[in-house]
PDB file of C-alpha atoms in Angstrom:
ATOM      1  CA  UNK A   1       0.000   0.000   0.000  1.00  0.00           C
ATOM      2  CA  UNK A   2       1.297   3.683  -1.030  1.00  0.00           C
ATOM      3  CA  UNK A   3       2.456   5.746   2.030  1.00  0.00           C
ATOM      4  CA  UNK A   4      -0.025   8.110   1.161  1.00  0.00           C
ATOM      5  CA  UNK A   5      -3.165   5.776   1.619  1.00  0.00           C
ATOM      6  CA  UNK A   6      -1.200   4.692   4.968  1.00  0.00           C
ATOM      7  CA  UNK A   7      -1.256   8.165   6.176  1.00  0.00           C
ATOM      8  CA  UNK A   8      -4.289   9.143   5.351  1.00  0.00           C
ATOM      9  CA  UNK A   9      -6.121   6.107   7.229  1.00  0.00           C
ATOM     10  CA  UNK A  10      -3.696   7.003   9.883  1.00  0.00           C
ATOM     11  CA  UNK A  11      -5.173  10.566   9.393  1.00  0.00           C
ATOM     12  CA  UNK A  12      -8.688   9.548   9.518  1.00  0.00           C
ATOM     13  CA  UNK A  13      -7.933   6.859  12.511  1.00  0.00           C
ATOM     14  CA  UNK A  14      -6.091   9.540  14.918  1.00  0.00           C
ATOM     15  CA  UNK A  15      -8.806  12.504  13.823  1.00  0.00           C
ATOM     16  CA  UNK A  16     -11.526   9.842  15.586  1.00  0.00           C
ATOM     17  CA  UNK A  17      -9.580   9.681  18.152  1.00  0.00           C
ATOM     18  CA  UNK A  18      -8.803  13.186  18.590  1.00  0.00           C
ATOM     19  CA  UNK A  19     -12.076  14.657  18.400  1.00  0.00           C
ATOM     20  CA  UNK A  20     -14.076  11.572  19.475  1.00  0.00           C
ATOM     21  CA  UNK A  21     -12.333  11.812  22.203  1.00  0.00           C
ATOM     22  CA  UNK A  22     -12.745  15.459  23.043  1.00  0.00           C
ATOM     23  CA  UNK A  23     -16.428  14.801  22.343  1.00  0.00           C
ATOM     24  CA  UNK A  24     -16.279  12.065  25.026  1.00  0.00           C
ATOM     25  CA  UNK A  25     -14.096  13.523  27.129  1.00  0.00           C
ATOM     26  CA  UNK A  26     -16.462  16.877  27.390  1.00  0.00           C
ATOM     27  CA  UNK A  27     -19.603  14.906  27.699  1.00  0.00           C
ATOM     28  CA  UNK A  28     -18.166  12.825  30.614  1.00  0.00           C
ATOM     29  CA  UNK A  29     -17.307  15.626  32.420  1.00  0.00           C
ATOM     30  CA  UNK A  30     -20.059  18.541  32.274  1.00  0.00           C
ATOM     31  CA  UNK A  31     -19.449  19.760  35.721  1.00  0.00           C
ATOM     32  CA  UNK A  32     -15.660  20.781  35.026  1.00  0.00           C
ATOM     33  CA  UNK A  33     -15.557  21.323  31.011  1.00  0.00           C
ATOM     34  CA  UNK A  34     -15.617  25.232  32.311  1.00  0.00           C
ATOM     35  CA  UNK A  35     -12.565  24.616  34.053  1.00  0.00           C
ATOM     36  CA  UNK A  36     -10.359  23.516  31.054  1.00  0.00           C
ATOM     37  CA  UNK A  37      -9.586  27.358  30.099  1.00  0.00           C
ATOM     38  CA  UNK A  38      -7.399  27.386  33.515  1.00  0.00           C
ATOM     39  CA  UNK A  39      -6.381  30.872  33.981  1.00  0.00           C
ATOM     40  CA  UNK A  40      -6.561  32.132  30.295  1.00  0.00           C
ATOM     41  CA  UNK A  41      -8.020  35.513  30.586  1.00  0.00           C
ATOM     42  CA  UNK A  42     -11.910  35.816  28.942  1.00  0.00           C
ATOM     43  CA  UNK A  43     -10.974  38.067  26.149  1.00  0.00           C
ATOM     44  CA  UNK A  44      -8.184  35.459  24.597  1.00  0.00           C
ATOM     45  CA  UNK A  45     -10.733  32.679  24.632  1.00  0.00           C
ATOM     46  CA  UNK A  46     -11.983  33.990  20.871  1.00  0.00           C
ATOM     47  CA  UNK A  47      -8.904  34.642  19.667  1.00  0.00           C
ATOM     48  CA  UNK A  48      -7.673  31.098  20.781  1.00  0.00           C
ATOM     49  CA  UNK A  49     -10.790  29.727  19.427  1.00  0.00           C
ATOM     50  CA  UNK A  50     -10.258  31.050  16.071  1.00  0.00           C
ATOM     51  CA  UNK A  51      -7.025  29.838  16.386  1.00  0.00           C
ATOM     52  CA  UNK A  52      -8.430  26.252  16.695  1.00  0.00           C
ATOM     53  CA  UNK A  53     -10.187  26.673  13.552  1.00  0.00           C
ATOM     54  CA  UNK A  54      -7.446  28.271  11.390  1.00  0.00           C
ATOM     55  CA  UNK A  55      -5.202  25.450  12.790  1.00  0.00           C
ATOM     56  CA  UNK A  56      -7.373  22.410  11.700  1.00  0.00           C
ATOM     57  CA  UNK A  57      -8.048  23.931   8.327  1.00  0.00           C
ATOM     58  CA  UNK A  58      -4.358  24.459   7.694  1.00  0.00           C
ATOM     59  CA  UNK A  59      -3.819  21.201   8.995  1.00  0.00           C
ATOM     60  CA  UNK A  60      -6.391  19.375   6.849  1.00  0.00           C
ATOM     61  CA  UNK A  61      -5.329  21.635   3.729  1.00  0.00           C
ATOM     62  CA  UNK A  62      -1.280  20.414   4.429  1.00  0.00           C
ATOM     63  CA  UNK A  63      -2.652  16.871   4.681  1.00  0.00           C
ATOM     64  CA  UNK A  64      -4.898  17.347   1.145  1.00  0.00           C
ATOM     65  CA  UNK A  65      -1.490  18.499  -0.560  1.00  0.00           C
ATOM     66  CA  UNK A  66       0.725  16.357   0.752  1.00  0.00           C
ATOM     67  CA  UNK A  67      -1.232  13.008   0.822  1.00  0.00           C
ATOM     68  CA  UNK A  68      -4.541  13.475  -1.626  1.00  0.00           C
ATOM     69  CA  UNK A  69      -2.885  15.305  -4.204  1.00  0.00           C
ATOM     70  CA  UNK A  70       0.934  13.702  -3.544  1.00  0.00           C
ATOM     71  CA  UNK A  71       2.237  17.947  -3.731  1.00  0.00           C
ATOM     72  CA  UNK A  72       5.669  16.579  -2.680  1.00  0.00           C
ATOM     73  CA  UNK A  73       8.261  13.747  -2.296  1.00  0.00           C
ATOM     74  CA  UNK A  74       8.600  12.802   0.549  1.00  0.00           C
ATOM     75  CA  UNK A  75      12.308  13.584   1.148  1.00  0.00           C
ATOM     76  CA  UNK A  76      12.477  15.286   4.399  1.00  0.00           C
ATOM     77  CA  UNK A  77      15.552  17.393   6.049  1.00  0.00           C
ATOM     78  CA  UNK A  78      17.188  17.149   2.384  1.00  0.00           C
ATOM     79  CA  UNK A  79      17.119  13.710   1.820  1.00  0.00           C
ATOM     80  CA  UNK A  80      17.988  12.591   5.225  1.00  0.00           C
ATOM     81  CA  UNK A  81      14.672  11.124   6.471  1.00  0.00           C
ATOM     82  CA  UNK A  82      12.149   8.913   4.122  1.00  0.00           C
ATOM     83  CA  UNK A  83       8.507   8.222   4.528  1.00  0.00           C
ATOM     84  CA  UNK A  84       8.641   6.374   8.083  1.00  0.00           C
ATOM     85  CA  UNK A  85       9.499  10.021   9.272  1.00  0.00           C
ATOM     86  CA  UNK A  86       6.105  11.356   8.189  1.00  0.00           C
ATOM     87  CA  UNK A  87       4.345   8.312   9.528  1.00  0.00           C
ATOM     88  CA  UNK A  88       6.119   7.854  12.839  1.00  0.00           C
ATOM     89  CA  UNK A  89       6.002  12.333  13.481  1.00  0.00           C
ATOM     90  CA  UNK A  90       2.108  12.006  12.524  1.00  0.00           C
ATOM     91  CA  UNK A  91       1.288   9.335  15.010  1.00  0.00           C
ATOM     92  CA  UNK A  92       3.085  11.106  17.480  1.00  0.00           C
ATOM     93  CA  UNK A  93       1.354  13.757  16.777  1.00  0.00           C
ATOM     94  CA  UNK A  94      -2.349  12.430  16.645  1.00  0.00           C
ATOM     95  CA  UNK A  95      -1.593  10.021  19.390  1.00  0.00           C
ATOM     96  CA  UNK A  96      -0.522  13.078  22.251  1.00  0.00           C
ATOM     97  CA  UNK A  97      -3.156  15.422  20.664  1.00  0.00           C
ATOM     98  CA  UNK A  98      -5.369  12.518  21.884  1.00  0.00           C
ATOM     99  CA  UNK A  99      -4.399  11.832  25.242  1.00  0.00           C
ATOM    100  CA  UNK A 100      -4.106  15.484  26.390  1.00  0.00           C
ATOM    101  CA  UNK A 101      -8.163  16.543  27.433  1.00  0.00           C
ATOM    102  CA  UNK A 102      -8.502  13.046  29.143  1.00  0.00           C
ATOM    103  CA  UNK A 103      -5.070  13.589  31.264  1.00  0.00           C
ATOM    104  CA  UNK A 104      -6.339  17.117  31.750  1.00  0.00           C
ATOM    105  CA  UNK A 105      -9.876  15.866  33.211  1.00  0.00           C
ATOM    106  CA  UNK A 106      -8.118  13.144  35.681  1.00  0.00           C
ATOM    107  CA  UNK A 107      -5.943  16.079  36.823  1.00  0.00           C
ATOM    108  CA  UNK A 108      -8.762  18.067  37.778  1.00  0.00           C
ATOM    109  CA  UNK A 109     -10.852  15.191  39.102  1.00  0.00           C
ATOM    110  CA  UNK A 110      -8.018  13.909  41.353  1.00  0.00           C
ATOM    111  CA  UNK A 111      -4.420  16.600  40.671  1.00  0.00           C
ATOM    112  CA  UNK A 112      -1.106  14.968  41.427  1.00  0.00           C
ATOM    113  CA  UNK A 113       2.179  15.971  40.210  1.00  0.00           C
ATOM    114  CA  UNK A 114       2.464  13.356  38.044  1.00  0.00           C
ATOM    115  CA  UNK A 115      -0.780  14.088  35.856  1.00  0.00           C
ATOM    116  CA  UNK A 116       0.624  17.727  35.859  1.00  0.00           C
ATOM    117  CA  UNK A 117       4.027  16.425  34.214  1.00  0.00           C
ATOM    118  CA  UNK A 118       1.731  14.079  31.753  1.00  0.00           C
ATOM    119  CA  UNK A 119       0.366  17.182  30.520  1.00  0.00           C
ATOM    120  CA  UNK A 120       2.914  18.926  29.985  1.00  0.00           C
ATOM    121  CA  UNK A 121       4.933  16.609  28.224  1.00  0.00           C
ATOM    122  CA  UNK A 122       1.413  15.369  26.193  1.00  0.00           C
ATOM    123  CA  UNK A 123       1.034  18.880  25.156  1.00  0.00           C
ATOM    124  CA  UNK A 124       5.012  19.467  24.212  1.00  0.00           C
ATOM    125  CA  UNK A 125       5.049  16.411  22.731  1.00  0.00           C
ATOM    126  CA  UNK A 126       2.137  17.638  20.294  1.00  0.00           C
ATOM    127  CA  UNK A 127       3.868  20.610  19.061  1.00  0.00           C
ATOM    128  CA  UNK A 128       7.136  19.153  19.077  1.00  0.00           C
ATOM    129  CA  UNK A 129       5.990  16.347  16.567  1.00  0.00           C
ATOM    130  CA  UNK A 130       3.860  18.978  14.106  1.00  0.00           C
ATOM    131  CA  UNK A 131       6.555  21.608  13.810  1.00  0.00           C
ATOM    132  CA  UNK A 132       9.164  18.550  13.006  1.00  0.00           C
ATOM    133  CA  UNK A 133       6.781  17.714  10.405  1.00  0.00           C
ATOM    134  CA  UNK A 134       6.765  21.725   9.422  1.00  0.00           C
ATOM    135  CA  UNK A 135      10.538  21.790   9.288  1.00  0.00           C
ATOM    136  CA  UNK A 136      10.739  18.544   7.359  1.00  0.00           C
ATOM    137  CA  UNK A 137       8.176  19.696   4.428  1.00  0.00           C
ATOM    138  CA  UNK A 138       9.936  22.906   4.792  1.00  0.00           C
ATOM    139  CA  UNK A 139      13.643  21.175   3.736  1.00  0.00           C
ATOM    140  CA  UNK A 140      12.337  18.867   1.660  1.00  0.00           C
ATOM    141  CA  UNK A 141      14.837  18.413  -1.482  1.00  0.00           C
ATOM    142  CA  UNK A 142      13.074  19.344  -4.433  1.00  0.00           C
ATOM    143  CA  UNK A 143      10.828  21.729  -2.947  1.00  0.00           C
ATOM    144  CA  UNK A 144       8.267  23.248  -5.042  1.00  0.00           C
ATOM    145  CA  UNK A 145       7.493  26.897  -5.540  1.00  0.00           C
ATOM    146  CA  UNK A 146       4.088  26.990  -6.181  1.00  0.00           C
ATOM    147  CA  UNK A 147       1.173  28.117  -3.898  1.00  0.00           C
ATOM    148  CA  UNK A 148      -0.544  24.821  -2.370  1.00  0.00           C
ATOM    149  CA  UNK A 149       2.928  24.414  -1.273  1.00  0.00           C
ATOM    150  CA  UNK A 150       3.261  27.635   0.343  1.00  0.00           C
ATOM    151  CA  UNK A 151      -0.100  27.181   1.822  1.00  0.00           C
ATOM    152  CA  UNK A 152       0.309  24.192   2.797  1.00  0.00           C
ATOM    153  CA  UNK A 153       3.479  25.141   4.943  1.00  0.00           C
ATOM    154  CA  UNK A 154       1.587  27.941   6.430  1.00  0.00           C
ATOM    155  CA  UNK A 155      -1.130  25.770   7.378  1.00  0.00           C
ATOM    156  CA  UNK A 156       1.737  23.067   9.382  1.00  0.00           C
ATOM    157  CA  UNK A 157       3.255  26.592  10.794  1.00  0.00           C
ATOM    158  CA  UNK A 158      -0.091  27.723  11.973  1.00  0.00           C
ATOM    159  CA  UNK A 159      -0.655  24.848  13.699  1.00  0.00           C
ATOM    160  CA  UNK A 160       2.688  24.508  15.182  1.00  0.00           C
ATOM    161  CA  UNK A 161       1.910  27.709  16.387  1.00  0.00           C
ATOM    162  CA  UNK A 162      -0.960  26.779  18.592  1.00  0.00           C
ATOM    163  CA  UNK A 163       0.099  23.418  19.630  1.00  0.00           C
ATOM    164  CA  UNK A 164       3.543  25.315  20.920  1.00  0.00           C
ATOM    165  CA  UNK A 165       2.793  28.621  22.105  1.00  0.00           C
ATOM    166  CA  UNK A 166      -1.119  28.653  22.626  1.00  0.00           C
ATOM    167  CA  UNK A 167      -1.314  25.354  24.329  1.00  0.00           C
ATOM    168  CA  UNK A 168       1.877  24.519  25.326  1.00  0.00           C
ATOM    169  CA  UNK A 169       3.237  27.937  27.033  1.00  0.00           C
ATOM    170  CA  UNK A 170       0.397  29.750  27.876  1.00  0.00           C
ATOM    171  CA  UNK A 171      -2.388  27.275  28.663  1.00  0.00           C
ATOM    172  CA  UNK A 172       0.936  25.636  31.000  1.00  0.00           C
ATOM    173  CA  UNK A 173       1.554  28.843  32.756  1.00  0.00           C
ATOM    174  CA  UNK A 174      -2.013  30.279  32.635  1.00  0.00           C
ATOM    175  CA  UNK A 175      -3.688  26.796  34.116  1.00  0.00           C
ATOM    176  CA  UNK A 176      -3.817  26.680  37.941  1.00  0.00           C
ATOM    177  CA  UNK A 177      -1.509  24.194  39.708  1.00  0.00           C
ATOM    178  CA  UNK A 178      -4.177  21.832  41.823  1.00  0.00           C
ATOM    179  CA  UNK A 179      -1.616  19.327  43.250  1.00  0.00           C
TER     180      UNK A 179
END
């Protein structure tokens, strides 16, 4: 089977995991879903929001290009990494992106130091794994010039943007320490 039609049941496997489970997670737990902003101050909640949006639709765009209409070779960091980069940084990446609200919920059912460090490093771990994948489409070898790539980059960058800095950093230091 094509790495393509690997990654994109990967794709569609992880994104039921992902948002099933945020779905599950949320209707599991209506008396704290409130409490999953932490500390992050009222007005940034849209901004974040849209954030969310813009980052799955650049994500899902990257994913079009790159798998759907095969928009590059899959010759990462110049030639140094082959296909079992994309697959292994993509399950990484669904597979943290997944565990994250459901470590979060445990943490604020019952907080120990431990669940705190779980989701930290679940949340690091997801914007660790899509900005590799950003840097390796980035240096590809062979890189095209042509817009669906540029887009497509943006879209990864965008995305690498929330995971890291949105989620990671401030959502970390904004949420209150329970343990």
């Amino acid at each position: 089977m094509r790495i393509q039609n690997q990654l994109i049941i990967l794709n569609i496997i992880g994104g039921i995991f992902v948002l099933g489970g945020y779905i599950f997670a949320l209707i599991n737990n209506p008396s704290n879903r409130s409490e999953l902003w932490g500390g992050v101050a009222e007005n940034f909640r849209p901004w974040i929001i849209s954030s969310m949006f813009l980052s799955a639709f650049g994500y899902c765009y990257a994913m079009k290009y790159l798998l759907i209409d095969d928009g590059i070779p899959f010759n990462f960091f110049f030639n140094r990494f082959q296909t079992n980069f994309i697959f292994i940084v993509q399950f990484i990446f669904l597979f943290s992106a997944a565990l994250w609200i459901h470590t979060t919920f445990s943490y604020l059912n019952s907080p120990t130091s431990f669940k705190w460090v779980l989701i930290n490093l679940e949340l690091w771990t997801t914007g660790a794994s899509i900005l590799c994948l950003a840097l390796g489409i980035i240096f590809i070898k062979d890189r095209p010039y042509e817009i669906n790539y540029i887009a497509s980059v943006l879209g990864l960058l965008a995305i690498s943007f929330h995971c890291i800095f949105l989620d990671a950093f401030l959502w970390v230091n904004k949420f209150p320490k329970l343990h």
